PDB file of C-alpha atoms and ligand atoms in Angstrom:
ATOM      1  CA  MET Y  16       0.000   0.000   0.000  1.00 90.00           C
ATOM      2  CA  ALA Y  17       2.911   2.354   0.622  1.00 94.00           C
ATOM      3  CA  VAL Y  18       3.691   2.402  -3.096  1.00 95.00           C
ATOM      4  CA  THR Y  19       0.032   3.002  -3.996  1.00 97.00           C
ATOM      5  CA  VAL Y  20      -0.123   5.993  -1.651  1.00 97.00           C
ATOM      6  CA  GLY Y  21       3.312   7.135  -2.799  1.00 97.00           C
ATOM      7  CA  LEU Y  22       2.393   7.114  -6.485  1.00 97.00           C
ATOM      8  CA  VAL Y  23      -0.889   8.983  -5.935  1.00 98.00           C
ATOM      9  CA  ASN Y  24       0.778  11.621  -3.786  1.00 98.00           C
ATOM     10  CA  ALA Y  25       3.778  12.097  -6.057  1.00 97.00           C
ATOM     11  CA  LEU Y  26       2.011  12.082  -9.414  1.00 97.00           C
ATOM     12  CA  THR Y  27      -1.504  13.532  -9.079  1.00 97.00           C
ATOM     13  CA  PRO Y  28      -2.022  17.303  -9.043  1.00 97.00           C
ATOM     14  CA  GLY Y  29      -3.899  19.145  -6.326  1.00 98.00           C
ATOM     15  CA  GLU Y  30      -2.635  20.581  -3.079  1.00 98.00           C
ATOM     16  CA  MET Y  31      -0.022  19.419  -0.619  1.00 97.00           C
ATOM     17  CA  ARG Y  32       0.344  20.600   2.977  1.00 96.00           C
ATOM     18  CA  GLY Y  33      -1.104  24.033   2.302  1.00 95.00           C
ATOM     19  CA  ARG Y  34       0.477  24.668  -1.098  1.00 96.00           C
ATOM     20  CA  PRO Y  35      -0.607  24.059  -4.663  1.00 97.00           C
ATOM     21  CA  TYR Y  36       0.810  20.833  -6.043  1.00 97.00           C
ATOM     22  CA  PRO Y  37       0.804  21.052  -9.831  1.00 96.00           C
ATOM     23  CA  ALA Y  38       1.218  17.874 -11.865  1.00 93.00           C
ATOM     24  CA  PRO Y  39       4.953  17.247 -12.228  1.00 93.00           C
ATOM     25  CA  GLY Y  40       6.197  18.510 -15.599  1.00 92.00           C
ATOM     26  CA  VAL Y  41       7.878  16.297 -18.161  1.00 88.00           C
ATOM     27  CA  ASP Y  42      11.298  16.928 -16.631  1.00 88.00           C
ATOM     28  CA  GLU Y  43      10.233  16.152 -13.073  1.00 94.00           C
ATOM     29  CA  ARG Y  44       7.914  13.260 -13.729  1.00 95.00           C
ATOM     30  CA  ALA Y  45      10.516  10.479 -13.684  1.00 96.00           C
ATOM     31  CA  ALA Y  46      11.927  11.721 -10.376  1.00 96.00           C
ATOM     32  CA  ALA Y  47       8.415  12.005  -8.902  1.00 97.00           C
ATOM     33  CA  ALA Y  48       7.514   8.495 -10.072  1.00 96.00           C
ATOM     34  CA  THR Y  49      10.726   7.108  -8.566  1.00 96.00           C
ATOM     35  CA  GLU Y  50       9.926   8.845  -5.284  1.00 96.00           C
ATOM     36  CA  GLY Y  51       6.455   7.271  -5.344  1.00 96.00           C
ATOM     37  CA  LEU Y  52       7.817   3.786  -6.000  1.00 94.00           C
ATOM     38  CA  ARG Y  53      10.323   4.157  -3.175  1.00 94.00           C
ATOM     39  CA  ALA Y  54       7.732   5.409  -0.673  1.00 93.00           C
ATOM     40  CA  GLY Y  55       7.678   1.956   0.892  1.00 83.00           C
ATOM     41  CA  GLY Y  56      11.365   2.222   1.707  1.00 86.00           C
ATOM     42  CA  ARG Y  57      12.699  -0.141  -0.963  1.00 84.00           C
ATOM     43  CA  ARG Y  58      15.308   1.042  -3.462  1.00 86.00           C
ATOM     44  CA  TYR Y  59      13.452   0.234  -6.642  1.00 87.00           C
ATOM     45  CA  ALA Y  60      15.201   1.178  -9.870  1.00 89.00           C
ATOM     46  CA  GLU Y  61      14.540   4.701 -11.123  1.00 93.00           C
ATOM     47  CA  ALA Y  62      11.514   5.132 -13.339  1.00 94.00           C
ATOM     48  CA  THR Y  63      12.207   5.987 -16.973  1.00 95.00           C
ATOM     49  CA  PRO Y  64      10.300   8.943 -18.515  1.00 95.00           C
ATOM     50  CA  GLY Y  65       8.078   6.459 -20.378  1.00 94.00           C
ATOM     51  CA  GLU Y  66       7.285   4.529 -17.206  1.00 95.00           C
ATOM     52  CA  ALA Y  67       6.626   7.786 -15.379  1.00 96.00           C
ATOM     53  CA  ASP Y  68       4.049   8.830 -17.988  1.00 95.00           C
ATOM     54  CA  GLU Y  69       2.306   5.507 -17.672  1.00 95.00           C
ATOM     55  CA  LEU Y  70       2.459   5.627 -13.863  1.00 96.00           C
ATOM     56  CA  ALA Y  71       0.993   9.151 -13.814  1.00 96.00           C
ATOM     57  CA  GLY Y  72      -2.059   7.790 -15.640  1.00 95.00           C
ATOM     58  CA  VAL Y  73      -2.277   4.887 -13.206  1.00 96.00           C
ATOM     59  CA  ALA Y  74      -1.957   7.228 -10.205  1.00 97.00           C
ATOM     60  CA  ALA Y  75      -4.871   9.384 -11.390  1.00 97.00           C
ATOM     61  CA  ARG Y  76      -7.073   6.304 -11.513  1.00 97.00           C
ATOM     62  CA  LEU Y  77      -5.883   5.032  -8.127  1.00 98.00           C
ATOM     63  CA  ARG Y  78      -6.733   8.414  -6.609  1.00 98.00           C
ATOM     64  CA  VAL Y  79     -10.382   7.933  -7.594  1.00 98.00           C
ATOM     65  CA  VAL Y  80     -10.552   4.991  -5.182  1.00 98.00           C
ATOM     66  CA  PHE Y  81      -9.291   7.039  -2.217  1.00 98.00           C
ATOM     67  CA  GLU Y  82     -11.690   9.869  -3.023  1.00 98.00           C
ATOM     68  CA  ALA Y  83     -14.656   7.515  -3.260  1.00 98.00           C
ATOM     69  CA  VAL Y  84     -13.899   5.919   0.116  1.00 97.00           C
ATOM     70  CA  ALA Y  85     -13.317   9.351   1.691  1.00 96.00           C
ATOM     71  CA  ARG Y  86     -16.828  10.464   0.682  1.00 96.00           C
ATOM     72  CA  GLY Y  87     -18.330   7.193   1.891  1.00 95.00           C
ATOM     73  CA  ASP Y  88     -19.029   5.761  -1.551  1.00 97.00           C
ATOM     74  CA  ALA Y  89     -17.744   2.191  -1.171  1.00 95.00           C
ATOM     75  CA  ASP Y  90     -19.662   1.097  -4.289  1.00 97.00           C
ATOM     76  CA  ALA Y  91     -17.822   3.562  -6.523  1.00 97.00           C
ATOM     77  CA  ALA Y  92     -14.502   2.574  -4.938  1.00 97.00           C
ATOM     78  CA  ALA Y  93     -15.162  -1.121  -5.537  1.00 97.00           C
ATOM     79  CA  SER Y  94     -16.229  -0.628  -9.115  1.00 97.00           C
ATOM     80  CA  GLN Y  95     -13.131   1.445  -9.876  1.00 97.00           C
ATOM     81  CA  VAL Y  96     -10.897  -1.247  -8.350  1.00 97.00           C
ATOM     82  CA  ASN Y  97     -12.670  -3.981 -10.311  1.00 97.00           C
ATOM     83  CA  GLN Y  98     -12.154  -2.008 -13.484  1.00 96.00           C
ATOM     84  CA  LEU Y  99      -8.433  -1.637 -12.718  1.00 95.00           C
ATOM     85  CA  LEU Y 100      -8.074  -5.337 -11.901  1.00 94.00           C
ATOM     86  CA  LYS Y 101      -9.712  -6.205 -15.185  1.00 94.00           C
ATOM     87  CA  GLU Y 102      -7.663  -3.793 -17.268  1.00 92.00           C
ATOM     88  CA  THR Y 103      -4.355  -4.657 -15.648  1.00 91.00           C
ATOM     89  CA  ASP Y 104      -5.192  -8.379 -15.738  1.00 90.00           C
ATOM     90  CA  ALA Y 105      -3.574  -8.667 -12.305  1.00 90.00           C
ATOM     91  CA  ARG Y 106      -2.089 -12.129 -11.808  1.00 88.00           C
ATOM     92  CA  PRO Y 107      -0.386 -13.226  -8.588  1.00 88.00           C
ATOM     93  CA  HIS Y 108       2.941 -14.935  -9.150  1.00 87.00           C
ATOM     94  CA  LEU Y 109       5.498 -16.224  -6.646  1.00 90.00           C
ATOM     95  CA  ASP Y 110       9.024 -15.098  -7.399  1.00 85.00           C
ATOM     96  CA  ARG Y 111      12.404 -15.775  -5.860  1.00 88.00           C
ATOM     97  CA  HIS Y 112      15.415 -13.731  -6.874  1.00 81.00           C
ATOM     98  CA  ASP Y 113      18.440 -11.869  -5.566  1.00 80.00           C
ATOM     99  CA  GLY Y 114      18.740 -14.190  -2.587  1.00 87.00           C
ATOM    100  CA  GLU Y 115      15.321 -13.162  -1.258  1.00 83.00           C
ATOM    101  CA  PRO Y 116      12.796 -15.701   0.025  1.00 90.00           C
ATOM    102  CA  TRP Y 117       9.757 -16.506  -2.127  1.00 92.00           C
ATOM    103  CA  HIS Y 118       7.522 -13.474  -2.379  1.00 84.00           C
ATOM    104  CA  LEU Y 119       4.415 -12.448  -4.198  1.00 85.00           C
ATOM    105  CA  HIS Y 120       4.522 -10.312  -7.335  1.00 83.00           C
ATOM    106  CA  PHE Y 121       1.617  -9.168  -9.430  1.00 84.00           C
ATOM    107  CA  HIS Y 122       2.065  -9.219 -13.139  1.00 80.00           C
ATOM    108  CA  GLY Y 123      -0.027  -7.170 -15.484  1.00 76.00           C
ATOM    109  CA  ALA Y 124      -0.983  -8.016 -19.034  1.00 73.00           C
ATOM    110  CA  GLY Y 125       1.297  -5.603 -20.868  1.00 74.00           C
ATOM    111  CA  GLY Y 126       4.613  -6.937 -19.611  1.00 79.00           C
ATOM    112  CA  THR Y 127       5.724  -3.396 -18.712  1.00 88.00           C
ATOM    113  CA  ARG Y 128       7.031  -2.396 -15.318  1.00 89.00           C
ATOM    114  CA  ALA Y 129       4.360   0.297 -14.950  1.00 91.00           C
ATOM    115  CA  GLY Y 130       1.711  -2.253 -15.903  1.00 92.00           C
ATOM    116  CA  ASP Y 131       2.975  -4.620 -13.224  1.00 91.00           C
ATOM    117  CA  TRP Y 132       2.823  -1.821 -10.669  1.00 93.00           C
ATOM    118  CA  ALA Y 133      -0.696  -0.921 -11.749  1.00 94.00           C
ATOM    119  CA  ALA Y 134      -1.705  -4.560 -11.233  1.00 94.00           C
ATOM    120  CA  SER Y 135       0.030  -4.644  -7.870  1.00 93.00           C
ATOM    121  CA  CYS Y 136      -1.544  -1.399  -6.608  1.00 95.00           C
ATOM    122  CA  ALA Y 137      -5.007  -2.434  -7.816  1.00 96.00           C
ATOM    123  CA  THR Y 138      -4.618  -5.730  -5.955  1.00 95.00           C
ATOM    124  CA  ALA Y 139      -3.474  -3.978  -2.770  1.00 94.00           C
ATOM    125  CA  LEU Y 140      -6.543  -1.733  -2.906  1.00 96.00           C
ATOM    126  CA  ALA Y 141      -8.778  -4.742  -3.566  1.00 96.00           C
ATOM    127  CA  VAL Y 142      -7.432  -6.491  -0.470  1.00 94.00           C
ATOM    128  CA  VAL Y 143      -8.119  -3.409   1.679  1.00 95.00           C
ATOM    129  CA  LEU Y 144     -11.586  -2.784   0.233  1.00 95.00           C
ATOM    130  CA  GLY Y 145     -12.536  -6.439   0.600  1.00 95.00           C
ATOM    131  CA  GLY Y 146     -11.509  -6.580   4.251  1.00 92.00           C
ATOM    132  CA  GLU Y 147     -12.572  -5.166   7.593  1.00 89.00           C
ATOM    133  CA  LEU Y 148     -10.483  -2.061   7.153  1.00 89.00           C
ATOM    134  CA  TYR Y 149     -12.190  -1.047   3.917  1.00 90.00           C
ATOM    135  CA  ASP Y 150     -12.868   2.487   5.150  1.00 91.00           C
ATOM    136  CA  ARG Y 151      -9.246   3.140   6.119  1.00 94.00           C
ATOM    137  CA  LEU Y 152      -8.350   4.846   2.844  1.00 96.00           C
ATOM    138  CA  GLY Y 153      -8.506   8.606   3.136  1.00 96.00           C
ATOM    139  CA  VAL Y 154      -7.857  12.020   1.675  1.00 98.00           C
ATOM    140  CA  CYS Y 155      -6.229  14.585   3.984  1.00 98.00           C
ATOM    141  CA  THR Y 156      -8.837  16.799   5.680  1.00 97.00           C
ATOM    142  CA  ALA Y 157      -6.441  19.690   6.416  1.00 97.00           C
ATOM    143  CA  PRO Y 158      -7.138  22.926   4.517  1.00 96.00           C
ATOM    144  CA  HIS Y 159      -5.420  23.087   1.138  1.00 97.00           C
ATOM    145  CA  CYS Y 160      -4.238  19.521   1.120  1.00 98.00           C
ATOM    146  CA  ASP Y 161      -5.607  16.563  -0.786  1.00 98.00           C
ATOM    147  CA  ARG Y 162      -2.825  14.020  -0.412  1.00 98.00           C
ATOM    148  CA  VAL Y 163      -4.008  10.498   0.382  1.00 98.00           C
ATOM    149  CA  TYR Y 164      -3.195   8.007   3.150  1.00 97.00           C
ATOM    150  CA  VAL Y 165      -4.008   4.604   4.567  1.00 95.00           C
ATOM    151  CA  ASP Y 166      -5.011   4.680   8.197  1.00 95.00           C
ATOM    152  CA  THR Y 167      -3.124   1.901   9.936  1.00 89.00           C
ATOM    153  CA  SER Y 168      -3.751   3.249  13.443  1.00 89.00           C
ATOM    154  CA  ARG Y 169      -5.432   0.891  15.890  1.00 89.00           C
ATOM    155  CA  ASN Y 170      -8.560   2.937  16.416  1.00 90.00           C
ATOM    156  CA  GLY Y 171      -8.825   4.223  12.862  1.00 91.00           C
ATOM    157  CA  THR Y 172      -9.076   7.914  13.643  1.00 92.00           C
ATOM    158  CA  ARG Y 173      -6.492   9.262  11.254  1.00 94.00           C
ATOM    159  CA  ARG Y 174      -7.594  12.352   9.293  1.00 95.00           C
ATOM    160  CA  PHE Y 175      -4.399  13.816   7.880  1.00 97.00           C
ATOM    161  CA  CYS Y 176      -1.784  12.811   5.301  1.00 97.00           C
ATOM    162  CA  SER Y 177       1.113  13.698   7.575  1.00 95.00           C
ATOM    163  CA  THR Y 178       2.103  15.058  10.940  1.00 95.00           C
ATOM    164  CA  ALA Y 179       2.859  18.319   9.089  1.00 96.00           C
ATOM    165  CA  CYS Y 180      -0.838  18.721   8.243  1.00 97.00           C
ATOM    166  CA  GLN Y 181      -1.941  17.564  11.688  1.00 96.00           C
ATOM    167  CA  ASN Y 182       0.270  20.235  13.248  1.00 96.00           C
ATOM    168  CA  ARG Y 183      -0.973  22.913  10.836  1.00 95.00           C
ATOM    169  CA  VAL Y 184      -4.571  22.213  11.867  1.00 95.00           C
ATOM    170  CA  LYS Y 185      -3.692  22.093  15.577  1.00 93.00           C
ATOM    171  CA  THR Y 186      -1.872  25.405  15.362  1.00 92.00           C
ATOM    172  CA  ALA Y 187      -4.772  27.058  13.516  1.00 89.00           C
ATOM    173  CA  ALA Y 188      -7.267  25.783  16.114  1.00 87.00           C
ATOM    174  CA  PHE Y 189      -5.029  27.035  18.927  1.00 88.00           C
ATOM    175  CA  ARG Y 190      -4.783  30.495  17.302  1.00 89.00           C
ATOM    176  CA  ALA Y 191      -8.534  30.623  16.756  1.00 89.00           C
ATOM    177  CA  ARG Y 192      -9.185  29.825  20.421  1.00 89.00           C
ATOM    178  CA  ASN Y 193      -6.791  32.548  21.539  1.00 87.00           C
ATOM    179  CA  ALA Y 194      -7.907  35.211  19.102  1.00 80.00           C
TER     180      ALA Y 194
HETATM  181 ZN1   ZN N 212      -2.252  16.867   4.219  1.00 69.51          ZN
END
């Protein structure tokens, strides 16, 4: 899920932590896509410009799922995920390489790296939406921010994309009380 969130936040335009976040331009897109892929903490190879273009399209469609859940429309979220699963032809496949133990990959139909990631992200969203924590996908509720998150807290009360946004809101509330 970290990569799904990372790709949406790095590649879809909107607002981030109080500032406009325009879609990354052609020159910045590969770096943004790489940042998204590495959001989970693994050093995946850098995205090529072609992969970045493809991933930007994927990210826009993944965002729709977060937005649907955030407004309480689980049906729309599920239908978007089903559409993505169908289009990416997500197929689970056990792989073992580079001295790692067996682990699960998801291969898409196109045989491209971006296609495989699309399949993998769609599957991750499907697992969340099909489980008890289906409503844990969110869009930041701080002013001027629309970055997405997955709420992995125990009580499920997360409302912000980051501690930066949480602190911004706290500070504003504190100022308002003291005004
Ligand atoms: Zn935020």
